[in-house]
Structures are given as structure tokens and as C-alpha cells.
Coordinates of C-alpha atoms in Angstrom, one line a residue:
M11 CA 9.5 -39.7 1.3
M12 CA 7.6 -38.5 -1.9
Q13 CA 4.5 -37.6 0.1
N14 CA 6.6 -35.3 2.4
M15 CA 8.1 -33.5 -0.6
G16 CA 4.7 -32.8 -2.0
G17 CA 3.6 -31.4 1.4
F18 CA 6.7 -29.2 1.4
I19 CA 6.2 -28.0 -2.2
G20 CA 2.5 -27.2 -1.5
G21 CA 3.4 -25.4 1.6
L22 CA 6.0 -23.2 -0.4
G23 CA 3.3 -22.6 -2.9
Y24 CA 0.8 -21.4 -0.2
L25 CA 3.6 -19.4 1.3
S26 CA 4.4 -17.5 -2.0
I27 CA 0.8 -16.9 -2.5
S28 CA 0.1 -15.5 0.7
L29 CA 3.1 -13.5 0.4
G30 CA 2.0 -12.2 -2.9
F31 CA -1.4 -11.4 -1.3
I32 CA 0.4 -9.5 1.7
K33 CA 2.5 -7.7 -0.8
S34 CA -0.5 -6.5 -2.8
I35 CA -2.3 -5.4 0.3
L36 CA 0.7 -3.4 1.4
E37 CA 0.9 -1.9 -2.1
V38 CA -2.7 -0.7 -2.1
L39 CA -2.2 0.8 1.4
L40 CA 0.9 2.6 0.0
Y41 CA -1.1 4.2 -2.8
I42 CA -4.0 5.1 -0.6
S43 CA -1.8 6.9 1.9
A44 CA 0.2 8.7 -1.0
I45 CA -3.1 9.8 -2.4
I46 CA -4.4 11.1 1.1
V47 CA -0.9 12.9 1.6
S48 CA -1.0 14.5 -1.8
F49 CA -4.7 15.6 -1.1
K50 CA -3.6 17.1 2.2
A51 CA -0.9 18.9 0.6
V52 CA -3.1 20.4 -2.1
Q53 CA -5.5 21.5 0.8
A54 CA -2.5 23.0 2.7
L55 CA -1.4 24.8 -0.5
N56 CA -5.0 26.3 -1.2
I57 CA -5.2 27.6 2.3
Y58 CA -1.6 29.1 1.9
I59 CA -2.7 30.8 -1.4
K60 CA -5.8 32.1 0.0
K61 CA -3.9 33.6 3.1
N62 CA -1.3 35.3 0.7
S63 CA -3.8 36.5 -1.8
R64 CA -5.8 38.8 0.9

């Protein structure tokens, strides 16, 4: 019985570690996509300003 409990607790620990890992990867992807979106927005604004300043 005790051996099964140890395996269960180990499985939970592994699950929480892997979930934390997945969460950090998703956070990094979110930051990268936010940076790309803001960069595209700045480029679009620059094009818009250049068109209007002519």
C-alpha cells in the first residue's frame, strides 16, 4: 500500500513539474507573439505616417 502511495505522489510531482514547464513555454510563446504583434503595429504606423506626410 505504501509503495503505491509513493508512486502516486511521485506521479503528482511529475505532473506538476510538466504542467509548470508547459505553462512557461506558453508564457514565452505569448510574449514572443506580443512582441511580433507590437512590431508589426509599429511598422504599419510608420507606413501610415509616411503616406500621410507626403
